[in-house]
Tab-separated table of C-alpha atoms and ligand atoms in Angstrom:
chain	number	residue	atom	x	y	z
A	1	MET	CA	36.913	-12.526	16.251
A	2	ILE	CA	33.960	-10.402	14.508
A	3	THR	CA	30.435	-11.147	14.891
A	4	GLN	CA	28.209	-10.033	11.955
A	5	ALA	CA	25.055	-9.761	12.365
A	6	PRO	CA	23.338	-11.629	9.870
A	7	ALA	CA	21.848	-9.301	6.423
A	8	VAL	CA	18.804	-8.631	6.523
A	9	PRO	CA	17.385	-8.549	2.314
A	10	PRO	CA	15.353	-5.639	2.172
A	11	ALA	CA	12.319	-6.296	2.199
A	12	PHE	CA	11.689	-4.684	-2.007
A	13	GLU	CA	14.156	-4.788	-4.254
A	14	THR	CA	13.411	-3.327	-7.999
A	15	ARG	CA	16.447	-3.865	-11.069
A	16	GLU	CA	15.527	-1.724	-14.081
A	17	LEU	CA	12.462	-1.685	-13.772
A	18	THR	CA	10.393	-0.704	-16.901
A	19	LYS	CA	6.649	-0.491	-18.206
A	20	THR	CA	5.375	0.548	-21.200
A	21	TYR	CA	1.633	0.627	-22.074
A	22	GLY	CA	0.097	0.282	-25.019
A	23	ARG	CA	2.191	0.143	-28.510
A	24	GLY	CA	3.115	2.124	-31.558
A	25	SER	CA	1.636	5.205	-32.016
A	26	THR	CA	-0.465	4.770	-28.333
A	27	ARG	CA	3.145	3.671	-26.607
A	28	PHE	CA	3.851	5.464	-24.196
A	29	ASP	CA	7.065	4.443	-21.432
A	30	ALA	CA	5.890	4.897	-18.159
A	31	LEU	CA	8.856	3.652	-15.948
A	32	ARG	CA	11.875	3.453	-18.212
A	33	GLY	CA	14.288	1.256	-15.520
A	34	VAL	CA	13.881	2.388	-12.043
A	35	SER	CA	16.451	0.630	-9.723
A	36	LEU	CA	15.354	0.746	-5.595
A	37	SER	CA	15.917	-1.080	-2.055
A	38	ILE	CA	13.488	-0.623	0.399
A	39	ASP	CA	14.353	-2.221	3.979
A	40	GLU	CA	11.666	-3.938	6.241
A	41	GLY	CA	9.838	-1.107	8.905
A	42	ALA	CA	11.191	1.736	6.844
A	43	SER	CA	8.069	4.713	5.517
A	44	VAL	CA	9.093	5.617	2.098
A	45	ALA	CA	7.700	8.349	0.345
A	46	ILE	CA	7.113	8.195	-3.843
A	47	THR	CA	6.423	11.203	-4.792
A	48	GLY	CA	6.724	13.254	-8.837
A	49	LYS	CA	4.128	15.084	-10.586
A	50	SER	CA	0.696	13.844	-11.797
A	51	GLY	CA	1.701	11.343	-14.915
A	52	SER	CA	4.829	10.858	-13.616
A	53	GLY	CA	5.101	6.933	-12.784
A	54	LYS	CA	3.728	7.066	-8.923
A	55	SER	CA	0.914	4.227	-8.893
A	56	THR	CA	2.677	2.481	-11.575
A	57	LEU	CA	5.859	1.379	-10.125
A	58	MET	CA	3.489	1.269	-6.538
A	59	HIS	CA	1.399	-1.279	-8.600
A	60	ILE	CA	3.948	-3.509	-9.549
A	61	LEU	CA	6.058	-3.258	-6.468
A	62	ALA	CA	2.102	-4.902	-4.718
A	63	LEU	CA	2.025	-7.269	-7.718
A	64	LEU	CA	-0.979	-5.670	-8.915
A	65	ASP	CA	1.080	-5.069	-11.855
A	66	THR	CA	3.846	-6.880	-13.692
A	67	PRO	CA	6.356	-5.184	-15.571
A	68	SER	CA	6.986	-5.358	-19.040
A	69	SER	CA	11.025	-5.369	-17.873
A	70	GLY	CA	13.519	-5.913	-14.643
A	71	GLU	CA	12.935	-7.122	-11.937
A	72	VAL	CA	11.327	-7.469	-8.109
A	73	LEU	CA	12.920	-9.031	-5.531
A	74	MET	CA	10.695	-9.691	-2.362
A	75	LYS	CA	13.027	-10.497	0.305
A	76	GLY	CA	15.477	-10.866	-1.935
A	77	SER	CA	13.979	-13.451	-3.646
A	78	SER	CA	12.520	-12.448	-7.160
A	79	VAL	CA	8.305	-12.859	-7.984
A	80	ALA	CA	9.099	-13.337	-11.440
A	81	ASN	CA	8.287	-17.349	-10.957
A	82	LEU	CA	5.679	-17.219	-8.670
A	83	GLY	CA	2.331	-18.335	-10.094
A	84	PRO	CA	-0.882	-16.622	-9.937
A	85	THR	CA	-2.299	-18.509	-6.526
A	86	ALA	CA	1.020	-17.941	-4.656
A	87	ILE	CA	0.547	-13.874	-5.611
A	88	ASN	CA	-2.538	-14.162	-4.657
A	89	LYS	CA	-1.788	-15.485	-1.494
A	90	VAL	CA	1.572	-13.369	-0.787
A	91	ARG	CA	-0.213	-10.067	-1.439
A	92	ASN	CA	-3.192	-11.475	0.613
A	93	ALA	CA	-1.327	-12.699	4.006
A	94	THR	CA	2.025	-9.516	3.863
A	95	PHE	CA	0.164	-6.666	1.974
A	96	GLY	CA	-2.517	-3.787	3.144
A	97	PHE	CA	-4.088	-1.414	1.055
A	98	VAL	CA	-5.186	1.652	1.074
A	99	PHE	CA	-5.811	3.458	-2.321
A	100	GLN	CA	-7.934	7.051	-2.553
A	101	GLN	CA	-11.032	5.882	-3.685
A	102	PHE	CA	-11.419	3.667	-0.946
A	103	PHE	CA	-12.626	0.839	-2.957
A	104	LEU	CA	-15.356	0.273	-0.331
A	105	ILE	CA	-18.787	-2.400	-0.541
A	106	PRO	CA	-20.929	0.744	-0.131
A	107	ASN	CA	-24.455	-1.788	0.714
A	108	ALA	CA	-21.982	-3.609	2.593
A	109	SER	CA	-22.218	-3.620	6.328
A	110	VAL	CA	-18.169	-1.865	7.616
A	111	LEU	CA	-18.006	-5.433	9.103
A	112	ASP	CA	-17.939	-7.086	6.168
A	113	ASN	CA	-16.365	-5.161	3.909
A	114	VAL	CA	-13.465	-4.902	7.061
A	115	THR	CA	-12.771	-8.837	6.463
A	116	LEU	CA	-13.432	-8.763	3.018
A	117	PRO	CA	-9.391	-9.942	2.736
A	118	LEU	CA	-9.667	-12.435	6.009
A	119	LYS	CA	-13.403	-14.483	3.490
A	120	ILE	CA	-11.165	-14.656	0.787
A	121	ALA	CA	-8.440	-16.203	2.722
A	122	GLY	CA	-10.994	-18.916	3.867
A	123	VAL	CA	-10.734	-17.712	7.349
A	124	PRO	CA	-13.654	-19.121	9.086
A	125	ALA	CA	-16.638	-16.417	9.769
A	126	ARG	CA	-15.991	-16.335	13.758
A	127	GLU	CA	-12.721	-16.258	13.565
A	128	ARG	CA	-13.534	-13.112	10.251
A	129	ARG	CA	-15.779	-11.621	12.894
A	130	ARG	CA	-13.649	-11.219	15.658
A	131	ARG	CA	-10.123	-9.721	14.273
A	132	GLY	CA	-12.055	-7.586	12.097
A	133	VAL	CA	-13.671	-6.032	15.327
A	134	GLU	CA	-10.537	-5.760	16.214
A	135	ALA	CA	-9.657	-4.269	13.753
A	136	LEU	CA	-11.972	-1.814	13.781
A	137	ASP	CA	-11.685	-1.135	17.387
A	138	ALA	CA	-7.657	0.267	17.159
A	139	LEU	CA	-9.221	2.590	14.995
A	140	GLU	CA	-11.751	3.528	16.918
A	141	MET	CA	-14.522	2.888	14.604
A	142	ALA	CA	-16.051	-0.726	16.292
A	143	ASP	CA	-19.233	1.017	17.251
A	144	LYS	CA	-19.506	1.589	13.504
A	145	ALA	CA	-19.287	-2.416	12.414
A	146	ARG	CA	-23.017	-2.579	11.447
A	147	ASN	CA	-23.578	0.509	9.042
A	148	ARG	CA	-23.624	0.426	5.769
A	149	ALA	CA	-20.226	1.951	4.311
A	150	THR	CA	-21.962	4.398	2.452
A	151	ASP	CA	-22.963	6.461	5.449
A	152	LEU	CA	-20.180	7.432	6.775
A	153	SER	CA	-18.244	10.336	6.739
A	154	GLY	CA	-15.006	10.388	4.429
A	155	GLY	CA	-12.638	10.396	6.975
A	156	GLN	CA	-14.509	7.321	8.840
A	157	LYS	CA	-14.332	5.684	4.939
A	158	GLN	CA	-10.644	5.925	5.158
A	159	ARG	CA	-10.530	4.494	9.047
A	160	VAL	CA	-12.632	1.583	7.545
A	161	VAL	CA	-10.096	1.141	4.683
A	162	ILE	CA	-7.143	1.151	6.975
A	163	ALA	CA	-8.383	-1.648	9.312
A	164	ARG	CA	-9.288	-3.880	6.338
A	165	ALA	CA	-6.255	-3.682	4.652
A	166	LEU	CA	-4.943	-5.177	9.171
A	167	VAL	CA	-7.270	-7.131	9.132
A	168	ASN	CA	-4.446	-9.962	7.497
A	169	ASP	CA	-1.821	-8.045	10.128
A	170	PRO	CA	-0.322	-7.099	6.762
A	171	SER	CA	3.898	-6.382	7.084
A	172	ILE	CA	3.804	-4.149	4.503
A	173	ILE	CA	0.802	-1.107	3.954
A	174	PHE	CA	1.051	0.213	0.362
A	175	ALA	CA	-0.993	3.699	0.333
A	176	ASP	CA	-1.901	5.802	-3.103
A	177	GLU	CA	-2.493	8.972	-1.543
A	178	PRO	CA	-4.521	8.217	1.410
A	179	THR	CA	-5.305	11.571	2.375
A	180	GLY	CA	-6.133	12.427	-1.187
A	181	ASN	CA	-10.189	12.896	-0.747
A	182	LEU	CA	-10.007	14.233	2.633
A	183	ASP	CA	-9.654	17.660	4.782
A	184	SER	CA	-6.635	18.579	5.768
A	185	ALA	CA	-7.299	17.685	9.356
A	186	THR	CA	-8.968	14.128	8.624
A	187	GLY	CA	-5.991	13.702	6.251
A	188	ALA	CA	-3.642	14.076	9.238
A	189	ILE	CA	-5.585	11.848	11.650
A	190	VAL	CA	-5.309	9.177	8.649
A	191	GLU	CA	-1.421	10.061	8.571
A	192	ASP	CA	-1.238	9.735	12.137
A	193	ILE	CA	-2.652	6.446	12.328
A	194	LEU	CA	-0.012	5.513	9.901
A	195	PHE	CA	2.862	5.949	11.082
A	196	GLU	CA	1.611	4.947	14.205
A	197	LEU	CA	1.360	1.615	12.945
A	198	ASN	CA	4.635	1.409	11.261
A	199	ALA	CA	6.556	3.237	14.810
A	200	SER	CA	4.615	0.430	16.590
A	201	ARG	CA	3.710	-2.770	14.838
A	202	GLY	CA	7.153	-2.350	12.797
A	203	ILE	CA	4.502	-2.538	8.967
A	204	THR	CA	7.098	-0.931	6.054
A	205	LEU	CA	5.137	1.944	4.510
A	206	VAL	CA	4.664	3.001	0.766
A	207	ILE	CA	3.108	5.859	0.776
A	208	VAL	CA	2.279	7.520	-2.800
A	209	THR	CA	1.857	11.257	-2.557
A	210	HIS	CA	1.765	14.095	-3.862
A	211	GLU	CA	1.417	16.460	-0.638
A	212	PRO	CA	4.943	17.465	0.466
A	213	GLU	CA	4.267	17.247	4.391
A	214	LEU	CA	3.952	14.160	4.168
A	215	ALA	CA	6.552	13.037	2.348
A	216	ALA	CA	8.446	15.421	5.028
A	217	ARG	CA	6.855	12.492	7.710
A	218	CYS	CA	8.512	9.482	6.318
A	219	ASP	CA	12.032	8.158	6.636
A	220	ARG	CA	12.765	8.806	3.021
A	221	ARG	CA	11.451	10.667	-0.246
A	222	ILE	CA	12.162	9.181	-3.571
A	223	GLN	CA	10.941	11.671	-6.547
A	224	ILE	CA	9.620	9.995	-9.863
A	225	HIS	CA	10.044	12.407	-13.270
A	226	ASP	CA	8.894	11.181	-16.264
A	227	GLY	CA	9.867	6.951	-15.409
A	228	LEU	CA	13.026	7.051	-13.847
A	229	LEU	CA	13.592	8.101	-10.034
A	230	VAL	CA	15.238	10.924	-9.515
A	231	GLU	CA	18.118	10.884	-7.059
A	232	GLU	CA	16.504	10.374	-3.871
A	233	VAL	CA	15.712	13.602	-2.107
A	234	ALA	CA	17.243	14.955	0.757
A	235	ALA	CA	15.231	15.192	4.450
B	1	LIG	P1	0.972	9.124	-11.525
B	1	LIG	O1	0.584	7.377	-10.344
B	1	LIG	O2	2.259	9.900	-10.911
B	1	LIG	O3	0.138	9.954	-11.446
B	1	LIG	P2	1.139	6.407	-13.490
B	1	LIG	O4	1.637	6.014	-12.688
B	1	LIG	O5	-0.697	6.422	-13.097
B	1	LIG	O6	0.787	8.304	-12.549
B	1	LIG	O7	0.422	6.661	-15.028
B	1	LIG	C1	2.235	6.989	-16.045
B	1	LIG	C2	2.039	7.251	-17.096
B	1	LIG	O8	1.245	6.466	-17.518
B	1	LIG	C3	0.554	8.216	-17.318
B	1	LIG	O9	0.420	9.096	-18.293
B	1	LIG	C4	-0.495	7.284	-17.958
B	1	LIG	O10	-1.557	7.966	-18.221
B	1	LIG	C5	0.021	6.501	-18.189
B	1	LIG	N1	-0.894	5.576	-17.847
B	1	LIG	C6	-1.221	4.897	-16.902
B	1	LIG	N2	-1.715	3.405	-16.759
B	1	LIG	C7	-2.388	3.599	-18.416
B	1	LIG	C8	-2.800	2.042	-18.711
B	1	LIG	N3	-3.424	1.235	-17.733
B	1	LIG	N4	-2.480	2.546	-20.349
B	1	LIG	C9	-1.983	3.993	-20.757
B	1	LIG	N5	-1.735	4.150	-20.320
B	1	LIG	C10	-1.726	4.121	-18.736
B	2	LIG	MG1	-1.121	7.607	-9.394
């Protein structure tokens, strides 16, 4: 008898996603039918020229935006029927975000920035503090917990952003140009951290980037061209 391992549904699947911004003479088709599948634990680069639709695709995958048509499935289930509360819950519990622009609260402390997702999730203060310090510790930033977020270098800010992304113990990290604002040495350190999290914790990485070196480190490279998925680029 042949025993088959149960099929693990992919972390994400999209079917014919389209996204249209504006209407009439300002109408713009940012995505024109994108179908793809991303396995759990994979590291995937989304590449393509500026304006090709990379961020639009990532925002739809991350449930920050909805498609004009088409479908997103998470672990085999369509997300179309989830209401706003359920979507917020999934996002907060499952996703971590690392964006080029950091989006830190400038005058709040590093620790308060890192623990914000826990506050939103209603985690009590003591537990927030413990997990925040733990996340900062993993990024070797625990000694900066009380600093204001503005009083940090670019690389330190991005490490705080990664600590914030990790504080909810996410299964997926979405990163949009994560090294775009960093010098190459600091960018390399941030990349190492992301790939180490992928290897050691099995966190799925979805990384939008136009940097070939970063894309090359991912298991897969998906190229977007004028809102369409170009045949996947080989390693
Ligand atoms: P990328 O991340 O690849 O640079 P984006 O997904 O941000 O591209 O944008 C794709 C296209 O959609 C661009 O031409 C951009 O100008 C347009 N676009 C993005 N967001 C909006 C919006 N909110 N309203 C109108 N057009 C938009
Ligand atoms: Mg973009």
